[in-house]
XYZ file of C-alpha atoms in Angstrom:
699
model
C 260.981 197.942 160.039
C 261.077 201.464 158.601
C 258.454 203.949 159.753
C 256.532 205.364 156.757
C 255.926 209.096 156.650
C 252.263 209.501 157.562
C 250.025 212.493 157.015
C 246.452 213.004 158.192
C 244.056 215.887 157.717
C 241.251 215.069 160.163
C 242.028 211.804 161.943
C 244.704 211.453 164.621
C 248.020 209.634 164.488
C 248.556 207.230 167.372
C 251.780 205.651 168.649
C 252.157 201.954 169.405
C 255.425 200.097 170.143
C 257.359 203.227 169.256
C 255.771 203.460 165.777
C 253.156 205.816 164.373
C 249.881 204.733 162.773
C 246.773 206.431 161.409
C 243.724 205.994 163.612
C 241.451 205.870 160.566
C 238.318 204.782 162.405
C 238.934 207.159 165.305
C 238.539 204.570 168.062
C 241.816 205.449 169.756
C 243.425 202.048 169.251
C 245.391 200.265 166.543
C 243.258 197.940 164.433
C 244.754 195.424 161.995
C 243.765 197.346 158.844
C 245.560 200.437 160.228
C 248.769 198.540 160.989
C 251.209 199.061 158.114
C 253.461 196.316 159.540
C 250.950 193.595 158.691
C 250.612 191.836 155.306
C 248.229 193.505 152.875
C 246.049 190.388 152.827
C 245.454 190.503 156.590
C 244.680 194.214 156.532
C 242.215 193.868 153.661
C 240.361 190.975 155.326
C 240.112 192.926 158.573
C 238.725 196.002 156.859
C 236.133 194.004 154.911
C 234.911 192.542 158.212
C 234.311 196.058 159.587
C 232.407 197.435 156.584
C 228.634 197.770 156.403
C 226.720 196.583 153.357
C 226.318 200.205 152.243
C 230.082 200.717 152.426
C 230.785 197.506 150.539
C 228.296 198.316 147.800
C 229.680 201.831 147.369
C 233.200 200.446 147.108
C 232.120 198.250 144.165
C 231.154 201.201 141.951
C 233.349 203.603 140.009
C 231.882 206.840 138.708
C 233.038 209.805 136.628
C 233.796 212.751 138.901
C 234.201 216.310 137.714
C 236.688 218.601 139.451
C 235.673 221.909 140.945
C 237.765 223.626 138.276
C 235.230 222.403 135.726
C 232.108 223.399 137.661
C 229.958 225.859 135.681
C 230.321 229.474 136.726
C 228.218 230.137 139.792
C 228.013 226.431 140.600
C 228.531 224.985 144.039
C 232.067 223.973 145.037
C 234.090 223.383 148.209
C 237.755 223.460 149.193
C 238.238 226.882 147.574
C 236.808 225.792 144.257
C 238.730 222.514 144.006
C 235.848 220.129 144.730
C 232.661 220.015 142.659
C 229.499 219.922 144.777
C 226.899 220.415 142.031
C 223.802 218.199 141.976
C 222.714 217.138 138.489
C 219.202 215.730 138.350
C 219.907 213.583 135.275
C 223.205 212.176 134.075
C 224.692 213.972 131.080
C 226.220 211.013 129.199
C 225.151 207.621 127.907
C 227.090 206.148 130.832
C 225.587 208.135 133.704
C 221.806 207.904 133.623
C 221.007 208.751 137.236
C 221.074 211.744 139.523
C 224.623 212.931 140.155
C 225.359 214.140 143.685
C 228.090 216.485 144.812
C 231.491 215.041 145.612
C 231.210 215.176 149.407
C 227.805 213.481 149.426
C 229.045 210.828 146.996
C 232.010 209.947 149.208
C 230.334 210.333 152.603
C 226.849 208.978 151.933
C 227.075 206.795 148.837
C 230.435 205.457 150.102
C 231.908 205.480 146.595
C 235.703 205.466 146.584
C 236.621 204.787 142.951
C 236.393 207.649 140.469
C 237.094 208.278 136.778
C 238.746 211.607 135.948
C 238.147 213.084 132.508
C 239.117 216.728 133.197
C 242.345 218.053 131.681
C 244.089 220.425 134.102
C 247.668 220.989 135.248
C 249.442 218.343 137.362
C 249.396 220.626 140.419
C 245.665 221.269 140.074
C 244.986 217.546 139.688
C 247.139 216.794 142.733
C 245.286 219.365 144.833
C 241.999 217.807 143.753
C 243.167 214.288 144.590
C 244.346 215.487 147.994
C 241.005 217.163 148.702
C 239.127 214.018 147.643
C 241.162 211.988 150.108
C 240.690 214.566 152.832
C 236.924 214.128 152.512
C 237.324 210.336 152.538
C 239.610 210.410 155.582
C 236.857 212.056 157.575
C 234.433 209.179 157.065
C 233.770 206.334 159.527
C 236.568 204.008 158.372
C 238.747 206.535 156.538
C 238.891 204.457 153.348
C 240.795 206.548 150.740
C 239.756 207.354 147.190
C 241.386 205.931 144.071
C 241.178 207.939 140.851
C 241.627 206.415 137.417
C 241.898 207.939 133.964
C 242.042 206.965 130.343
C 245.464 207.587 128.732
C 246.878 211.098 129.181
C 250.177 210.820 127.304
C 248.812 210.327 123.778
C 248.507 212.994 121.114
C 245.266 213.107 119.180
C 241.799 214.569 119.248
C 239.566 214.838 122.281
C 237.024 212.014 122.284
C 234.951 211.515 125.422
C 235.495 208.059 126.877
C 238.507 207.316 124.710
C 240.857 210.309 124.623
C 239.697 212.544 127.461
C 242.903 214.447 128.191
C 246.190 215.289 126.470
C 248.953 217.855 126.228
C 249.539 218.253 129.972
C 251.763 215.214 130.479
C 254.584 214.214 128.113
C 252.859 213.775 124.771
C 253.585 210.775 122.565
C 252.010 209.911 119.217
C 248.819 207.850 119.322
C 249.338 204.273 120.457
C 249.542 202.954 116.898
C 252.361 205.467 116.433
C 254.246 204.036 119.397
C 253.716 200.605 117.833
C 255.022 201.881 114.475
C 258.138 203.216 116.199
C 258.778 199.942 118.033
C 258.297 197.903 114.858
C 260.883 200.165 113.234
C 263.272 199.587 116.124
C 262.817 195.833 115.850
C 263.493 195.958 112.117
C 266.852 197.496 113.048
C 267.604 194.609 115.397
C 266.608 196.446 118.560
C 263.863 195.592 121.048
C 260.739 197.172 122.524
C 262.536 199.392 125.047
C 260.374 202.338 123.952
C 257.356 200.703 125.604
C 259.313 200.288 128.844
C 260.842 203.763 128.896
C 257.538 205.375 128.065
C 255.755 203.550 130.892
C 258.367 204.408 133.510
C 258.340 208.106 132.599
C 254.552 208.339 132.434
C 254.195 206.492 135.745
C 256.163 209.189 137.579
C 254.046 211.924 135.972
C 250.793 210.258 136.995
C 251.962 209.629 140.562
C 253.003 213.262 140.976
C 249.435 214.277 140.105
C 247.854 211.781 142.497
C 246.578 209.563 139.674
C 247.229 205.981 140.732
C 245.180 203.904 138.301
C 244.936 203.900 134.503
C 242.349 202.489 132.139
C 245.094 201.400 129.784
C 246.202 199.898 127.603
C 244.252 198.022 124.971
C 245.421 194.465 124.372
C 242.824 194.224 121.599
C 243.960 193.057 118.162
C 242.506 194.992 115.218
C 240.785 192.493 112.950
C 237.863 194.481 111.542
C 239.191 197.660 109.867
C 235.898 199.510 110.381
C 236.166 199.291 114.187
C 236.140 202.792 115.696
C 238.481 201.732 118.505
C 241.287 200.933 116.066
C 242.529 204.268 117.303
C 243.844 203.447 120.759
C 245.212 199.998 119.932
C 248.762 198.907 119.182
C 247.592 197.523 115.840
C 247.074 194.007 114.589
C 250.172 192.014 115.533
C 249.532 189.725 118.561
C 253.274 189.317 119.153
C 253.919 193.061 119.262
C 250.843 193.659 121.428
C 252.012 190.987 123.873
C 255.419 192.654 124.124
C 253.737 196.028 124.658
C 251.503 194.733 127.443
C 254.307 193.007 129.342
C 256.616 196.011 129.160
C 253.999 198.679 129.881
C 252.545 196.819 132.849
C 256.022 196.314 134.295
C 256.859 199.975 133.661
C 253.781 201.315 135.444
C 253.347 198.686 138.152
C 256.878 197.351 138.688
C 257.575 193.698 139.403
C 254.572 193.780 141.726
C 252.043 196.396 142.752
C 253.450 198.745 145.402
C 253.633 202.332 146.697
C 255.627 203.448 143.634
C 253.133 201.943 141.168
C 250.329 203.174 139.001
C 247.956 200.225 138.679
C 246.642 199.376 135.223
C 243.362 198.049 133.893
C 243.961 196.099 130.688
C 241.113 196.222 128.192
C 238.963 194.857 126.540
C 238.967 191.169 127.467
C 238.796 188.851 125.497
C 239.366 191.264 122.610
C 237.140 193.810 120.899
C 238.553 193.355 117.397
C 236.114 190.803 115.914
C 233.354 193.327 115.341
C 230.442 192.507 113.137
C 231.447 194.643 110.148
C 232.946 197.312 112.367
C 229.885 198.421 114.312
C 230.837 199.430 117.852
C 229.129 197.973 120.959
C 228.425 201.423 122.373
C 225.238 201.036 120.310
C 222.969 198.060 119.672
C 224.045 197.510 116.057
C 227.490 196.533 117.372
C 226.465 194.235 120.208
C 228.029 191.100 118.670
C 231.541 189.755 118.482
C 231.589 187.418 115.499
C 234.067 184.541 115.207
C 233.582 183.015 111.761
C 237.113 181.620 111.531
C 238.145 178.408 113.333
C 240.722 179.090 116.044
C 240.680 182.889 115.730
C 239.864 183.628 119.393
C 242.797 181.690 120.804
C 245.280 182.435 118.005
C 244.811 186.160 117.529
C 242.788 187.664 120.378
C 243.934 185.931 123.575
C 247.755 186.361 123.438
C 247.712 190.016 124.535
C 245.632 189.177 127.592
C 247.879 186.261 128.511
C 250.780 188.727 128.386
C 248.826 191.137 130.602
C 248.284 188.584 133.352
C 250.050 190.805 135.938
C 247.743 193.740 135.257
C 246.016 194.904 138.452
C 242.623 194.600 136.786
C 241.005 193.537 133.535
C 238.119 195.197 131.735
C 235.746 192.951 129.751
C 234.268 194.368 126.554
C 230.640 195.413 126.139
C 230.007 193.021 123.290
C 228.538 189.534 123.403
C 229.739 186.548 121.357
C 227.267 185.518 118.674
C 226.552 181.795 118.626
C 224.538 181.931 115.411
C 227.190 183.835 113.455
C 230.291 182.165 114.907
C 231.954 178.795 114.579
C 232.964 176.897 117.705
C 236.051 178.435 119.273
C 238.489 176.816 121.660
C 240.980 178.033 124.231
C 243.841 175.713 125.160
C 242.200 173.046 123.013
C 238.926 173.152 124.978
C 235.686 174.260 123.300
C 234.312 177.571 124.563
C 230.595 177.338 125.468
C 229.583 180.821 124.315
C 226.792 182.537 126.242
C 225.210 185.388 124.320
C 225.746 188.010 127.012
C 228.240 190.872 127.210
C 231.637 189.726 128.416
C 231.125 191.512 131.753
C 228.302 189.017 132.394
C 230.141 185.988 130.992
C 231.021 183.625 133.879
C 232.854 181.074 131.752
C 235.330 183.493 130.182
C 235.990 185.358 133.447
C 235.984 182.648 136.098
C 236.815 179.493 134.170
C 239.231 180.834 131.552
C 240.777 184.000 133.012
C 240.896 183.052 136.681
C 241.104 179.274 136.856
C 243.033 178.366 133.714
C 245.116 181.511 133.220
C 245.630 182.058 136.957
C 244.576 185.699 136.995
C 244.759 187.238 140.497
C 243.533 190.796 139.964
C 239.998 192.150 139.878
C 237.493 192.643 137.085
C 236.435 196.208 136.238
C 233.450 196.463 133.897
C 233.319 198.944 131.045
C 231.173 202.038 131.587
C 227.406 201.816 131.546
C 226.865 198.039 131.443
C 223.908 198.140 133.842
C 222.186 201.002 132.019
C 222.712 201.240 128.267
C 225.296 198.759 126.995
C 223.738 195.739 128.705
C 223.861 193.349 125.785
C 222.259 189.989 126.439
C 220.702 191.043 129.748
C 218.406 193.781 128.473
C 215.352 191.947 129.799
C 216.654 191.905 133.380
C 215.774 194.659 135.834
C 218.777 196.622 137.076
C 219.277 194.575 140.272
C 219.355 191.489 138.072
C 221.940 193.036 135.760
C 224.165 193.847 138.736
C 223.727 190.295 140.018
C 224.543 188.751 136.648
C 227.760 190.792 136.378
C 228.950 190.300 139.948
C 228.150 186.584 139.963
C 230.051 186.222 136.703
C 233.166 187.542 138.474
C 232.985 191.304 137.883
C 234.134 193.169 141.004
C 233.839 196.854 140.053
C 230.925 198.268 138.016
C 231.647 201.403 135.945
C 230.404 204.337 135.304
C 227.512 204.496 137.783
C 226.540 205.693 141.244
C 223.592 203.276 141.443
C 224.208 201.946 144.937
C 220.495 201.270 145.421
C 220.126 198.544 142.799
C 223.363 196.779 143.692
C 222.284 196.779 147.348
C 218.835 195.511 146.352
C 220.435 192.599 144.491
C 222.186 191.596 147.716
C 219.151 192.092 149.949
C 216.991 190.050 147.572
C 219.427 187.163 147.767
C 220.625 187.506 144.174
C 224.272 188.013 145.278
C 225.767 186.313 148.319
C 227.590 188.247 151.020
C 230.518 185.927 150.428
C 230.776 187.183 146.839
C 230.390 190.829 147.955
C 233.192 190.340 150.494
C 235.396 188.692 147.866
C 234.997 191.672 145.510
C 235.727 194.158 148.300
C 238.804 192.219 149.382
C 240.226 192.369 145.848
C 239.485 196.080 145.508
C 240.939 196.974 148.900
C 244.049 194.903 148.252
C 244.903 197.281 145.412
C 244.527 200.313 147.687
C 246.718 198.766 150.389
C 249.387 197.745 147.878
C 249.468 201.263 146.409
C 250.079 202.670 149.897
C 246.899 204.744 149.859
C 246.110 203.901 153.476
C 249.591 204.897 154.582
C 252.255 207.186 153.124
C 250.682 207.615 149.674
C 247.314 209.121 150.660
C 248.458 212.643 149.842
C 250.998 213.951 147.331
C 253.095 217.118 147.194
C 250.768 219.102 144.967
C 253.025 222.127 144.649
C 255.835 219.975 143.247
C 253.669 218.238 140.640
C 254.044 220.784 137.826
C 257.840 220.760 138.066
C 258.015 216.956 138.242
C 256.017 216.636 135.036
C 257.845 219.522 133.342
C 261.202 217.835 134.013
C 260.050 214.342 133.127
C 262.304 212.367 130.751
C 259.078 211.543 128.935
C 259.196 214.771 126.922
C 262.531 213.990 125.279
C 261.527 210.391 124.677
C 258.206 211.514 123.181
C 259.978 213.759 120.667
C 262.124 210.809 119.653
C 259.124 208.501 119.299
C 257.199 211.026 117.171
C 260.031 210.949 114.640
C 260.401 207.200 114.788
C 256.649 206.710 114.341
C 256.540 208.161 110.824
C 256.233 205.536 108.095
C 257.642 206.182 104.621
C 255.172 204.189 102.552
C 256.200 205.264 99.059
C 259.186 207.183 97.689
C 259.130 207.197 93.912
C 262.421 208.112 92.302
C 263.802 209.103 95.729
C 261.478 212.097 96.013
C 262.493 212.334 99.665
C 264.442 213.690 101.357
C 263.936 217.155 99.949
C 267.064 219.031 98.963
C 268.355 221.978 100.976
C 266.510 225.162 99.999
C 263.405 223.405 98.650
C 260.384 225.691 98.543
C 257.447 223.894 100.170
C 253.736 224.576 100.291
C 251.932 223.039 103.295
C 248.206 222.438 103.807
C 246.059 220.084 105.886
C 242.510 218.836 105.345
C 240.255 217.548 108.130
C 236.543 216.787 108.360
C 235.970 220.017 110.310
C 236.921 223.117 108.266
C 237.887 225.043 111.406
C 240.259 222.231 112.387
C 241.723 222.218 108.885
C 242.484 225.908 109.214
C 243.920 225.599 112.706
C 246.071 222.569 111.922
C 247.318 224.079 108.668
C 248.549 227.120 110.587
C 250.289 224.923 113.167
C 251.846 222.739 110.493
C 253.117 225.702 108.488
C 254.683 227.234 111.584
C 256.431 224.037 112.668
C 257.459 222.698 109.267
C 258.521 226.162 108.162
C 260.968 226.257 111.071
C 262.812 223.142 109.872
C 266.297 223.950 108.549
C 266.609 223.611 104.790
C 262.934 224.141 103.947
C 261.537 227.402 102.614
C 257.817 227.857 103.201
C 255.758 229.496 100.457
C 252.199 230.826 100.581
C 250.844 229.549 97.270
C 250.996 226.091 95.693
C 252.201 227.560 92.388
C 255.308 229.009 94.065
C 256.518 225.696 95.467
C 259.032 223.083 94.391
C 257.167 220.558 96.515
C 253.660 220.280 97.935
C 253.218 218.741 101.376
C 249.536 217.803 101.519
C 248.176 216.254 104.722
C 244.833 214.530 105.256
C 243.412 213.678 108.665
C 240.169 211.821 107.902
C 237.362 211.274 110.406
C 234.555 208.760 110.093
C 231.449 208.032 112.077
C 230.625 208.725 115.704
C 232.045 206.739 118.582
C 228.667 206.462 120.313
C 226.255 206.236 117.365
C 225.960 203.913 114.416
C 226.380 205.297 110.925
C 223.365 204.696 108.619
C 225.459 202.223 106.677
C 228.905 200.719 107.126
C 231.674 202.982 108.431
C 233.286 204.811 105.514
C 237.053 204.390 105.119
C 237.763 206.222 101.852
C 238.997 209.810 101.550
C 235.753 211.405 100.382
C 233.356 214.339 100.533
C 229.584 214.030 100.089
C 229.980 210.483 98.835
C 226.617 208.855 97.951
C 226.043 205.730 100.041
C 223.246 203.324 100.816
C 222.141 202.734 104.391
C 221.437 199.341 105.923
C 217.703 199.949 105.438
C 218.211 200.806 101.765
C 217.838 204.574 102.014
C 220.436 206.833 100.463
C 222.704 209.243 102.342
C 226.078 210.958 101.891
C 229.290 210.731 103.903
C 232.314 212.990 104.271
C 235.575 211.893 105.845
C 237.579 214.931 104.668
C 235.999 218.285 103.909
C 237.700 219.505 100.762
C 238.701 215.998 99.685
C 238.298 216.858 96.005
C 240.233 220.121 96.469
C 243.040 218.108 98.052
C 243.104 215.577 95.213
C 242.903 218.275 92.557
C 245.803 220.171 94.138
C 247.849 216.989 94.000
C 246.974 216.423 90.334
C 247.840 219.987 89.389
C 251.128 219.751 91.245
C 252.067 216.635 89.292
C 251.111 218.397 86.055
C 253.353 221.347 86.964
C 256.243 219.008 87.642
C 256.247 219.693 91.381
C 257.018 216.985 93.889
C 253.816 215.894 95.609
C 254.180 214.461 99.103
C 251.014 213.232 100.779
C 250.659 212.480 104.471
C 247.787 210.326 105.767
C 246.998 210.264 109.486
C 246.040 206.688 110.372
C 243.499 206.877 113.170
C 241.595 204.202 111.240
C 242.620 201.800 108.494
C 241.971 204.214 105.623
C 241.497 203.048 102.036
C 243.728 205.202 99.818
C 243.475 203.527 96.411
C 242.581 206.866 94.767
C 245.081 208.891 96.829
C 248.337 206.954 96.604
C 248.657 207.253 92.777
C 248.624 211.058 93.161
C 251.718 211.016 95.382
C 255.396 210.958 94.506
C 255.995 210.201 98.158
C 253.528 208.977 100.751
C 253.963 208.905 104.493
C 251.786 207.444 107.224
C 251.464 209.272 110.528
C 249.712 208.612 113.825
C 249.044 212.069 115.224
C 252.780 212.541 114.838
C 253.959 216.088 115.556
C 254.310 218.391 112.548
C 257.918 219.291 113.343
C 258.745 215.575 113.325
C 257.137 215.238 109.909
C 259.088 218.248 108.667
C 262.388 216.796 109.852
C 261.644 213.519 108.069
C 260.805 215.085 104.701
C 263.836 217.407 104.999
C 266.138 214.469 105.716
C 267.039 215.662 109.205
C 265.702 212.358 110.526
C 265.713 209.182 108.475
C 262.321 207.457 108.505
C 262.203 204.046 110.161
C 258.578 203.494 111.254
C 256.678 200.387 110.160
C 252.944 199.980 109.638
C 251.232 198.397 112.683
C 248.157 197.463 110.618
C 247.311 196.244 107.137
C 244.741 198.700 105.740
C 242.304 197.263 103.196
C 243.419 198.131 99.689
C 239.989 198.684 98.187
C 236.344 198.748 99.165
C 235.990 195.386 97.428
C 238.332 193.900 100.030
C 235.815 194.620 102.806
C 232.579 194.229 100.836
C 229.638 192.980 102.888
C 227.024 190.881 101.089
C 223.256 190.888 101.487
C 223.554 188.378 104.335
C 225.853 190.643 106.331
C 228.948 188.552 105.678
C 232.192 190.359 104.875
C 234.371 189.017 102.070
C 237.370 189.300 104.424
C 236.804 187.741 107.877
C 236.059 190.166 110.741
C 238.026 188.100 113.275
C 241.355 187.736 111.426
C 244.020 190.485 111.395
C 244.876 192.090 108.082
C 248.273 190.409 107.710
C 246.537 187.000 107.658
C 243.373 187.802 105.704
C 244.725 186.999 102.258
C 244.382 183.241 102.757
C 240.623 183.726 103.119
C 240.141 186.066 100.149
C 238.386 184.960 96.933
C 240.705 184.150 94.068
C 241.856 187.281 92.276
C 241.029 189.685 95.122
C 243.838 191.107 97.240
C 243.247 192.426 100.734
C 246.263 194.759 100.975
C 247.067 197.577 98.568
C 249.969 197.371 96.121
C 251.097 200.835 95.055
C 252.401 202.076 91.727
C 255.962 201.243 92.797
C 255.052 197.687 93.798
C 255.097 198.287 97.571
C 252.530 196.253 99.482
C 250.963 198.205 102.342
C 250.837 195.490 104.978
C 251.874 194.993 108.582
C 255.563 195.865 108.915
C 255.793 197.862 105.679
C 257.955 200.956 105.819
C 260.753 202.221 103.593
C 263.965 203.982 104.521
C 265.992 206.492 102.541
C 268.400 203.671 101.733
C 265.687 201.631 99.963
C-alpha cells in the first residue's frame, strides 16, 4: 500500500506499522477515521460516531463565505488578509438573512465545513484562501476539513449573483447554450459530444489547482417555458443532448468514481425547473409553481437529464413546488406521481421514492439557497425548525445558503428529526470528503503553482475552438456571408445598459477590426457592410416583472401588468436606433449583418427581416464572430432551443393559461398549437428557427 504524502499545519503526524497518519483529533493514537488504509465507508461511520450534535448540525449547512481579499477596506481579516473575519449583523442577500460571523468563528464554533465561494480572484489567491480555511479547520477538535463549492467559473457572460458569480480567470468558454450549439454542430457533421468531455477534464484540473473541489453544476433542466430566466445556464431544450452532456461532464470532472483527482458535482435542479408558470422564477412568490398541463411531460422531457446524471456526487432540488390544481396527473416509469404542493427540497416522494429507491441514487441531496428563509414554498406556515425538519426528513442532507445552526439543532432536540437521520446525512457528506482525499493528501494544494497550471491549461485552446463552433448562421440571403477580402465594416453593439453598449462596442471593434480581410470604418455611411449586434436583457433574476417577462427587442414598450396597470419595458437601450440603422443600411445597398446574443429565447420577428444575414451567439467572443463573418472559420453551430416566433405564440389568456404549453420544449410545441398559429419563426428565406437549425456556407 502506497504512503500518501501528508501535510499538517497544526496537528501532528504519527507513525504506525511503518506508515504515517494525521492525528486529526490530537489523542496521540490512530483512530479508524484517520487511517487512510481503511475503506471510506468505515472511516466515515467512525467519524460520525465521534461527532457531537453541534458538529453534525454544522456539517449539514453550506454558507456563502467571502475571502479576505474582498473584505471592505479597514475590515477585520486574518492570515495576512486572506481570511475574512468581519461580523455582519444582518445578511446582505435574499439567501442569508441572519448574522454572519467571521470565518474562524464559523468554522470553530458553528462547526460549518461546507462553503460557497462567489469571489473572483486569481487561482493562486483562491488556493491560498482554501489552504487557510483548511488550516483553521485542522485546528479544531476532530480536524474535519472544509469543502468549497462554486457556481460555474468557465463560462463567458455577465456577472449575475447566484448564477454567474465568476468568470475570466479560468479558461473561458461561451455560455452553456453556446457549448450545446457547438456540440449540436459537431453531431450534425457526424461527430460526437467530445467537447463536453474535453471541457470537463480541462476545467477539472483548473479547479483542483485552486483548491475548489465541488461545483454547483451543471443544469440538467430542459427549457420548456421560454420566459424562464434560467434559460441562460442550461444546455437548451433537447433531453437527448442534455443527457449526453450530463454523462460526459460528470465523468470528466469526477472520473469513473469520486476520488482524489475529482471535482465533485452537484447536478441541478431536480426534477427540472423548465415547466415554469409562464416563466416566473421561483426566487420570488409569483414563480413558486411548476405546472405540468401536458400528459407525460415530466417523465418524457424533464427526467432524462437527471437519469443521465445518476453518478453525480449530489443533486440539488429546485425551489418550486408542483401545482396540483394546474397540472394533470404525471407518471414516472408508468406509476402515478402523488404530487405534494411543497418545494422539491421538501418533497419526500420525489427524493426518496423516485430518486433514491427507483433510480438507485447513492449521492446526497443539497438544497438550493435560502429554502428555510425566503424560498420556502409550501412550508411558509412552518416555523424555521419545522422547515428544516421537513427538508431533512424528505431526504435533503445539506441545507444551503445559511448558517442557522440553532434552528436545525432545535428541530433535532424537539424530536422533529431523528438522530438516525442526522447520522445518515453526515455519513453521506463525509463520504464525499473522504473520497476526495480531503482528510489525507488533498487537504492542501500548491498555491504558488496554481496560476501557472491554469495559464497552461488546454482549456484555453479548446475554449477558443468552441467559441467559433458555437456561432449559428441563422440566415444568409444571397450568400451575404462570408464577406469578401477588403470589405469595409462598421461595428456597433446595443445592450440594455448604455455604458455596457459603449464598452462592448469598443471591445468588438478592436477584436473584429483585427481579423484579416476586414477593414474597420468609423461611420455607418462609409461601410460596405454593417455588423450590428444586440445583447438584450430582460427582467431581474430575483424579482418578478410587473407583467410577463418581455422577449422582444424593444425600448420603452408599453405593457400591461398582471394587476392591469400600465408600465414600459426596455430590453435594448437604443433598440429603435439599431433597427433604423439596419433599415438605412439596406436602403443604401449595404450588407446588413445582425447578431443576436441568445441568453433568453428572444422573439425577433421585427428584427430578422432587416438582416441580409443573421447569426445567433451565446456570449461568443467577438474575434470568433469576426472570423466567421470574414470566412476564416466556417459556421457550424446549431440552435439548442426553439425561440418563439411571435408574441402570439406565447400569449397568456385571462385565466393564466399559455397558448403553448409551459412544460413542453419548443421543438415539440407545434402539436399543441391552435390551427393556423406556428410556434417557431419562419424567416424571409423560408428557414425555420427551431432546435438544430443552423446554416453553413455550403447551404
